[in-house]
mmCIF file of C-alpha atoms and ligand atoms in Angstrom:
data_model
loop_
_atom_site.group_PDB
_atom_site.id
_atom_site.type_symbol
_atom_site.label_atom_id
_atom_site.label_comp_id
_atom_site.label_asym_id
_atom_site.label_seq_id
_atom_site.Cartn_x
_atom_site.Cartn_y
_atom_site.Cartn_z
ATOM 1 C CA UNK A 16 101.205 135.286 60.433
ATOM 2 C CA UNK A 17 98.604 136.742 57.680
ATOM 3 C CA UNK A 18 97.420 140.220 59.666
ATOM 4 C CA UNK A 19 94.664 140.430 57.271
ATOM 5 C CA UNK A 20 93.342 137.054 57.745
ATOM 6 C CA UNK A 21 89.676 137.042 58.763
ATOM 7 C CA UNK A 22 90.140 135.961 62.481
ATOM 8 C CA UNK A 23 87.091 135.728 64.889
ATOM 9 C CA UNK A 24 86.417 138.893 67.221
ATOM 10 C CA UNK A 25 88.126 136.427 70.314
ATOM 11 C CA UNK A 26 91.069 135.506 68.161
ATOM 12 C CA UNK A 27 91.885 138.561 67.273
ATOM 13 C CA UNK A 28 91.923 139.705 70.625
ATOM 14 C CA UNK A 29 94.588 137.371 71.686
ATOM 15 C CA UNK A 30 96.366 137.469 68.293
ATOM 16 C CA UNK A 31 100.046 138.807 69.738
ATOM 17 C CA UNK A 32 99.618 136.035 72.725
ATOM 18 C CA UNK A 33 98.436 133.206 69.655
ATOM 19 C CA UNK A 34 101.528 133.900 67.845
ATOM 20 C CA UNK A 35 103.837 133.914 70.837
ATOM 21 C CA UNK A 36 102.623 130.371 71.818
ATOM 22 C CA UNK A 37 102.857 129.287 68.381
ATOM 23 C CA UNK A 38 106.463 130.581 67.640
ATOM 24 C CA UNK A 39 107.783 128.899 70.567
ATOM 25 C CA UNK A 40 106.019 125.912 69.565
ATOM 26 C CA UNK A 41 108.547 125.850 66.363
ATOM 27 C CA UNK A 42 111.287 127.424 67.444
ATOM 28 C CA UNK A 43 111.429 125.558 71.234
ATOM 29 C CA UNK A 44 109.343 122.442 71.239
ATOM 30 C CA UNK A 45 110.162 121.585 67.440
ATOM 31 C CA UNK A 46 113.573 121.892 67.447
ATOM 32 C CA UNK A 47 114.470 119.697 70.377
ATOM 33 C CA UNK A 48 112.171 116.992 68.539
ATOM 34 C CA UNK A 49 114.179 117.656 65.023
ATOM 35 C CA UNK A 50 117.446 117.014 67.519
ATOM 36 C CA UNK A 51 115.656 114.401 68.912
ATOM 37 C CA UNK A 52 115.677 112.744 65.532
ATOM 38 C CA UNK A 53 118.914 113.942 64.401
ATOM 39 C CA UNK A 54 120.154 111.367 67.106
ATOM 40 C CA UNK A 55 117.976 108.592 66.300
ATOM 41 C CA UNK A 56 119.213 108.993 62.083
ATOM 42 C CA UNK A 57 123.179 109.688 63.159
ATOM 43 C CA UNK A 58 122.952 113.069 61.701
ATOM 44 C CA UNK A 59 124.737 116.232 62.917
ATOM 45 C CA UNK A 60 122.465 118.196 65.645
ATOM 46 C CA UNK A 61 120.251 120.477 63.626
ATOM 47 C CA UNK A 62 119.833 118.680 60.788
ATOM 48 C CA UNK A 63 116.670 118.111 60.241
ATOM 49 C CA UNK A 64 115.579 121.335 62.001
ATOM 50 C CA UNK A 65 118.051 123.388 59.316
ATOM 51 C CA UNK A 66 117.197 121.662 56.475
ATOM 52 C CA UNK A 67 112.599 121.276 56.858
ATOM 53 C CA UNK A 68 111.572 123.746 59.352
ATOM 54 C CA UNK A 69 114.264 126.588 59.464
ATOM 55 C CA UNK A 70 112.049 130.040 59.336
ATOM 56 C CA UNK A 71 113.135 132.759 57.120
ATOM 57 C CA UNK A 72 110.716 135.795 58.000
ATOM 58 C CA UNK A 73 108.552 137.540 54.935
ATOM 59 C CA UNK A 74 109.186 134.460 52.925
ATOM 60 C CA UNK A 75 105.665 131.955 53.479
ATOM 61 C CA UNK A 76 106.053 129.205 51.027
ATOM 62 C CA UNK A 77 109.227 128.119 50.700
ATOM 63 C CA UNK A 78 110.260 128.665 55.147
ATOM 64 C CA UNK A 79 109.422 126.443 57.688
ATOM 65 C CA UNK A 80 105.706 126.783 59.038
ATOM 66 C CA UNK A 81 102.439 125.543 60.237
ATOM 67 C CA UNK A 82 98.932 125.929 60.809
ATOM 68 C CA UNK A 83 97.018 126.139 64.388
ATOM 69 C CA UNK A 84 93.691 124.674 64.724
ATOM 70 C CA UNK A 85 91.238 125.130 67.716
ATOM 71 C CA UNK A 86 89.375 122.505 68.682
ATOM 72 C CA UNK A 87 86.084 122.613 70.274
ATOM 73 C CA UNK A 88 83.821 119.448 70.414
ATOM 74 C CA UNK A 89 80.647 119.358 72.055
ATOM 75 C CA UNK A 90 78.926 116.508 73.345
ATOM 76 C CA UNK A 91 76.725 114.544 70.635
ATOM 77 C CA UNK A 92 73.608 113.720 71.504
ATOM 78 C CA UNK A 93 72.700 109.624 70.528
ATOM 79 C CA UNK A 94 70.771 110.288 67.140
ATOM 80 C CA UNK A 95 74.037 111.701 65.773
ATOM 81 C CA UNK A 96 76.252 109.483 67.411
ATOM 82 C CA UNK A 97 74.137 106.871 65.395
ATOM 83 C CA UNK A 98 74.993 108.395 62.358
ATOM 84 C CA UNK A 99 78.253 108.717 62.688
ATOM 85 C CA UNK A 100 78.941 105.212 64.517
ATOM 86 C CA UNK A 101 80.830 107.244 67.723
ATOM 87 C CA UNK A 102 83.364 108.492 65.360
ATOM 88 C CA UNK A 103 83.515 111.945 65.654
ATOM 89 C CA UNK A 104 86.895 112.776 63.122
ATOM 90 C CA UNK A 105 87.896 109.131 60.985
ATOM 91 C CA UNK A 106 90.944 107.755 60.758
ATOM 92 C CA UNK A 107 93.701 109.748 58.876
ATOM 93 C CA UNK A 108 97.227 110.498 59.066
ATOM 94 C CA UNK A 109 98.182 113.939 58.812
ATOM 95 C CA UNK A 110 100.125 115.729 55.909
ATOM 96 C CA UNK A 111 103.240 117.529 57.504
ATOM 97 C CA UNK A 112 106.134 116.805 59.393
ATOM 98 C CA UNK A 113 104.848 116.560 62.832
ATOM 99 C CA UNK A 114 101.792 117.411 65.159
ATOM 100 C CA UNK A 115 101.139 118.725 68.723
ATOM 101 C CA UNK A 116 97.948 118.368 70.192
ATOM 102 C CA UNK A 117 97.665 119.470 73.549
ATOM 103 C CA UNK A 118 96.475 116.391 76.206
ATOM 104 C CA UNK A 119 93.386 116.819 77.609
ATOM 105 C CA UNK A 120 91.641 114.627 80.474
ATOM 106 C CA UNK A 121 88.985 113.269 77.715
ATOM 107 C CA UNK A 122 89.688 110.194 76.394
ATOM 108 C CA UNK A 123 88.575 110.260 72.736
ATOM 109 C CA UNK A 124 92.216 110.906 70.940
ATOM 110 C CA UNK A 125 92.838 107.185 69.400
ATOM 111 C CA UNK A 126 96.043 105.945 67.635
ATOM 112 C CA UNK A 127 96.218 102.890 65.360
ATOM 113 C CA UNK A 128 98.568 99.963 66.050
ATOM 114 C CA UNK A 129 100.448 99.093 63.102
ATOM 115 C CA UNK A 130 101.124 95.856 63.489
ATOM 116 C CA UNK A 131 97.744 94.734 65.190
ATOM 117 C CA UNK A 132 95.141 97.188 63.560
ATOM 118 C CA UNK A 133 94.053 98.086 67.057
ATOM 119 C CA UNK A 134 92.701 101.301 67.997
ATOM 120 C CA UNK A 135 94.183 102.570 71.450
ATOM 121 C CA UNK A 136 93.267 105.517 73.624
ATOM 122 C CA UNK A 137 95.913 107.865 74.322
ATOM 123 C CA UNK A 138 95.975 109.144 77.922
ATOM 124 C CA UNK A 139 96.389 111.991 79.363
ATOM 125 C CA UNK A 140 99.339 113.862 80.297
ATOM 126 C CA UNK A 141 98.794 116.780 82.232
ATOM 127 C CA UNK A 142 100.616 120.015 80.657
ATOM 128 C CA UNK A 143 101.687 117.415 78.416
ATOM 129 C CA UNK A 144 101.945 117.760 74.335
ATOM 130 C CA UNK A 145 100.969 114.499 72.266
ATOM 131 C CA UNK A 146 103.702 114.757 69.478
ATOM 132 C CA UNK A 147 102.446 112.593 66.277
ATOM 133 C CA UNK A 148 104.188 111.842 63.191
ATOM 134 C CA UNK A 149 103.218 113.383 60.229
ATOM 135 C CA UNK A 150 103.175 111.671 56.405
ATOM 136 C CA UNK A 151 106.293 114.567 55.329
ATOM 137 C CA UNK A 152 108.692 113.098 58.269
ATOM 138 C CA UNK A 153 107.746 109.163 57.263
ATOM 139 C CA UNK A 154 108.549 110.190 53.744
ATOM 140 C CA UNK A 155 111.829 111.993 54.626
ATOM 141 C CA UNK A 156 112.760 108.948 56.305
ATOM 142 C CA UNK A 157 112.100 106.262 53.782
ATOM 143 C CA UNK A 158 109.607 104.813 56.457
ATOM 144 C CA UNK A 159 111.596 104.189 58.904
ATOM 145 C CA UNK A 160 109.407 107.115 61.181
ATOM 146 C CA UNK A 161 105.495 105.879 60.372
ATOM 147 C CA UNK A 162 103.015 108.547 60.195
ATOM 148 C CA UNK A 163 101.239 107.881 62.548
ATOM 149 C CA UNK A 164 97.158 106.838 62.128
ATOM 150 C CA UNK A 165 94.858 108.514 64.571
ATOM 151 C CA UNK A 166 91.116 109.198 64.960
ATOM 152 C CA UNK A 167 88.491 110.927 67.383
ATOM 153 C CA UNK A 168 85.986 109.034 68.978
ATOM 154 C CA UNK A 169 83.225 108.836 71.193
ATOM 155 C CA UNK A 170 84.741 109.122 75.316
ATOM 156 C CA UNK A 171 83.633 106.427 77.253
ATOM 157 C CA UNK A 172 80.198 106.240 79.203
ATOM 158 C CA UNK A 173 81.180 108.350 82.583
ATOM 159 C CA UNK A 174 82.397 111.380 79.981
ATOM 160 C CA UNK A 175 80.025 111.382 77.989
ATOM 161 C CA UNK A 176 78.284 115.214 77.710
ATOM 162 C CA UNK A 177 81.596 116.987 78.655
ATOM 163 C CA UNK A 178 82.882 119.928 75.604
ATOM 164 C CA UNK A 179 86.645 118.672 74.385
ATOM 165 C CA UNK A 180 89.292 121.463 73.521
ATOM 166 C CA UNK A 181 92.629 120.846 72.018
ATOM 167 C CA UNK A 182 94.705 122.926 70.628
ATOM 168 C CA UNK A 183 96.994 121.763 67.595
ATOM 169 C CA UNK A 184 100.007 123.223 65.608
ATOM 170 C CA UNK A 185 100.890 121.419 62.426
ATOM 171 C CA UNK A 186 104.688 121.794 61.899
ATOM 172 C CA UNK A 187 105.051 122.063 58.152
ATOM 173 C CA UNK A 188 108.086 121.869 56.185
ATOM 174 C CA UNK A 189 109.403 124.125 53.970
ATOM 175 C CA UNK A 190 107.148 124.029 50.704
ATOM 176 C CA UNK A 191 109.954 123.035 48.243
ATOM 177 C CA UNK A 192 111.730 120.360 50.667
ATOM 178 C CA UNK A 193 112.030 117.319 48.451
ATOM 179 C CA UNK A 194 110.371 114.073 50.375
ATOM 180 C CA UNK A 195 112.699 111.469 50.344
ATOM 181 C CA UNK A 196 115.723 109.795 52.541
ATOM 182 C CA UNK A 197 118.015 110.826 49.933
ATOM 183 C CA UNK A 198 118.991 113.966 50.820
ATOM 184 C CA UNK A 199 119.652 112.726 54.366
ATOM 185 C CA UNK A 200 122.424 110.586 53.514
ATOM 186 C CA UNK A 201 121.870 108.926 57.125
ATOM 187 C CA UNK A 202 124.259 106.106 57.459
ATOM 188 C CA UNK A 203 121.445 104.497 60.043
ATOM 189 C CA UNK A 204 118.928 104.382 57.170
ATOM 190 C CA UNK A 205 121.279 102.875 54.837
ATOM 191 C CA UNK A 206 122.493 100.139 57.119
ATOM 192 C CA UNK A 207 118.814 99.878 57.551
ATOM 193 C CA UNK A 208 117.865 99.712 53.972
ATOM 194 C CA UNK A 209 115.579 102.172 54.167
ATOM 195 C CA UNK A 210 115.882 104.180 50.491
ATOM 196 C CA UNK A 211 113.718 105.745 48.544
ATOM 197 C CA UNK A 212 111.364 103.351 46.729
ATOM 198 C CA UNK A 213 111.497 103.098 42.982
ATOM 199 C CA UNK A 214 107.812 103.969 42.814
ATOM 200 C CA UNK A 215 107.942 107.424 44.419
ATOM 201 C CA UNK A 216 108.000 110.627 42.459
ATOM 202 C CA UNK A 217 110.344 112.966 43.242
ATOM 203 C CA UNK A 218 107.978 115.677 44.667
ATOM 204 C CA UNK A 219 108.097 118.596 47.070
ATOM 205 C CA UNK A 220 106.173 119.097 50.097
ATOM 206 C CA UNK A 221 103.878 121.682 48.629
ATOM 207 C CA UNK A 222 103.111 119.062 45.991
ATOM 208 C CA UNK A 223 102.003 116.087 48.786
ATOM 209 C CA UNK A 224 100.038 118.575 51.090
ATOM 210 C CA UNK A 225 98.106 120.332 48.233
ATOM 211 C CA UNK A 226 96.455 117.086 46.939
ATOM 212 C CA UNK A 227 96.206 115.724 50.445
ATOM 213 C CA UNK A 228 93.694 118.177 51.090
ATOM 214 C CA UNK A 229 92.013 118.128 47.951
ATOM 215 C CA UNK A 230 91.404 114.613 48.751
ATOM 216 C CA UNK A 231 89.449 115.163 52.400
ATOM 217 C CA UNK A 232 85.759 115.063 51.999
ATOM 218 C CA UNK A 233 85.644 113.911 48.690
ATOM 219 C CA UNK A 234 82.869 111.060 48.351
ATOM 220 C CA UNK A 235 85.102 108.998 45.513
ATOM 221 C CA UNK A 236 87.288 108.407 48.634
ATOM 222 C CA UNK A 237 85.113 108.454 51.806
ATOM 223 C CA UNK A 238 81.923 106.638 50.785
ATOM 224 C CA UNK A 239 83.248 103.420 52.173
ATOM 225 C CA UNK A 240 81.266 101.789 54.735
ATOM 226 C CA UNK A 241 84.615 100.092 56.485
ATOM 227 C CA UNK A 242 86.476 102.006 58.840
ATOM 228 C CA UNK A 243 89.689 102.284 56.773
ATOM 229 C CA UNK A 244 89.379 105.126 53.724
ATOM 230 C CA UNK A 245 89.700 104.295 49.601
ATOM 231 C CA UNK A 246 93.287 104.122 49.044
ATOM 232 C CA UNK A 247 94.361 106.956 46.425
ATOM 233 C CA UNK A 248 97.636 106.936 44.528
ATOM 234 C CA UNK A 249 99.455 110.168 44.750
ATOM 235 C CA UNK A 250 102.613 110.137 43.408
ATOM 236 C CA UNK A 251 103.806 106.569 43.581
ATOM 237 C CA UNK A 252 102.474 106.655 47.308
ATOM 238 C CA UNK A 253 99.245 105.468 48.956
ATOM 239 C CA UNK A 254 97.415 108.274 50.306
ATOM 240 C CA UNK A 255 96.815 106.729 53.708
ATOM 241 C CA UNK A 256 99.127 104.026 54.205
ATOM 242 C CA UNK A 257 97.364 101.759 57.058
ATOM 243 C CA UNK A 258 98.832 98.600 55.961
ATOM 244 C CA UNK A 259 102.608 99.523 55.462
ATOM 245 C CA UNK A 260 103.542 98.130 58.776
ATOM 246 C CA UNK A 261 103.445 94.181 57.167
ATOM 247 C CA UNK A 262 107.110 94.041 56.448
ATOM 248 C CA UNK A 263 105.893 92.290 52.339
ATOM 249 C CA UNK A 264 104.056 95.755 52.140
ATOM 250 C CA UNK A 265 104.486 97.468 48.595
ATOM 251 C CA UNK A 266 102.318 99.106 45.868
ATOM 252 C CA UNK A 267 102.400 95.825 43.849
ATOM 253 C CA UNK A 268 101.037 94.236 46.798
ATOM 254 C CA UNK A 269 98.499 96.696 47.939
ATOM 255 C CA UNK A 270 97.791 97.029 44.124
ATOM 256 C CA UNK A 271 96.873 93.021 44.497
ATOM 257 C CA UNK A 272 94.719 92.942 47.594
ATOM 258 C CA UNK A 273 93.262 96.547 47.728
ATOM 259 C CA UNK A 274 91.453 98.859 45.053
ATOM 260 C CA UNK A 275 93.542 101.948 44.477
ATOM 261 C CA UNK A 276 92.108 104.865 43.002
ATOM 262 C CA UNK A 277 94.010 106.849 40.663
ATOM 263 C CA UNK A 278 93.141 110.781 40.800
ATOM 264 C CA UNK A 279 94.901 112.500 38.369
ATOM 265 C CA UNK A 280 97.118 115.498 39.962
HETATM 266 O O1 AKG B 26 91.111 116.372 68.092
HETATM 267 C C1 AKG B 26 92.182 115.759 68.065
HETATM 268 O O2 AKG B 26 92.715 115.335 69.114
HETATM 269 C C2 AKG B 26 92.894 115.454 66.774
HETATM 270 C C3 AKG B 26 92.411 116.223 65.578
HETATM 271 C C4 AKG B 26 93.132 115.805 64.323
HETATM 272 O O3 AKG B 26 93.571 114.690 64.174
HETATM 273 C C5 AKG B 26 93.319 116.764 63.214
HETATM 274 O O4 AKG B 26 92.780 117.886 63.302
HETATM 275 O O5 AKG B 26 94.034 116.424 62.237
HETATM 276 FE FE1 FE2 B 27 94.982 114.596 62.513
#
């Protein structure tokens, strides 16, 4: 953690209690899910945890990491509910490996059904952690994990007016982790066919989440009127990819039915 970091007076009062809740988030919580997956791909236990999210201390870029965010909605009155059509964050998937938002009673936290398009609610879990996949893990797995598309929305009628906290940690792999299956070598994936496509660049993480995030809040991509975003090519991949779940899905085919924008990187 940056000591120098500009923190707000209440942050940096609970800055050693912050960091303890966050470490164990990695080094607990994280690394059962990484063995979680290491069972799912038929890898050795600690696998993925060894190899994307290992920490080595004094060394930022290149060790295992992530970000916390604090969360604080209020309750929008109905003119700006108008203007943003009871969407209060749009639909996105998020850059890193995976994400833990803690559950709260409000019902606003929406995920996308692949296969339908649907938006669902996701309910709450008390003392419960809502685990979503990130774009680096779908990569990392040739697809086979889907990043998973998510939104924030307007609660229903009876909780209407009530504040909404969460608090997130993005797990982030290490900055130079490559994101492919390749390195894997999971016999599941390959019995699976799930291999790196010919169209993807061979590119770090640093590479995917530093143009990510140039992207957000730029007009070229968000001045859409329909709920889904511009699609952006980034390195042989979409930027978003809502539509990947149709099992004809490629980039010739998205290139066919969709306009892709091409932002040079
Ligand atoms: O508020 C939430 O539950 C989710 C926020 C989110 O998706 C994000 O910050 O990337
Ligand atoms: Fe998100």
């Amino acid at each position: 953690m940056k000591k120098e970091n500009n923190y707000p007076d209440i942050v940096k009062e609970y800055l050693t209690e912050i960091a303890e809740y966050y470490r164990f988030l990695h080094q607990d919580t994280l690394r059962k899910i990484c063995n979680l997956s290491d069972i799912v791909l038929e890898l050795p236990e600690g696998f993925i945890y060894d190899k994307f999210y290992s920490v080595t201390e004094g060394e930022l870029e290149n060790s295992g990491g992530g970000a916390g965010r604090f969360m604080l909605y209020d309750a929008m009155d109905s003119e700006d509910q108008k203007k943003v059509d009871g969407t209060w964050l749009r639909g996105h998937s998020d850059s890193g490996g995976f994400t833990f938002i803690t559950s709260q009673p409000i019902l606003s936290l929406q995920i996308r059904d692949y296969y339908t398009g649907k938006w669902n609610f996701v309910g709450h879990t008390p003392n419960g952690l809502i685990v979503n996949i990130g774009d680096a893990m779908e990569f990392i797995t040739g697809g086979f994990f889907k990043s998973s598309i998510h939104r924030v929305v307007n609660p229903p009628d009876d909780q209407a007016g009530f504040r909404r906290l969460v608090l997130i940690y993005f797990c982030k792999p290490k900055g130079d982790a490559i994101l492919d299956p390749t390195a894997l070598n999971s016999s599941k994936l390959q019995r699976l066919g799930y291999v790196k496509p010919k169209e993807w660049e061979i590119i770090d993480f640093k590479a995917w989440n530093n143009e990510k995030s140039r992207l957000f809040g730029k007009s070229k991509v968000n001045d859409t009127q329909s709920e889904e975003p511009k699609l952006v090519l980034l390195y042989g991949r979409l930027h978003e990819r809502w539509h990947q779940a149709e099992s004809n899905f490629s980039l010739e085919e998205a290139e066919k039915r969709f306009e892709i924008l091409k932002i040079d990187v």
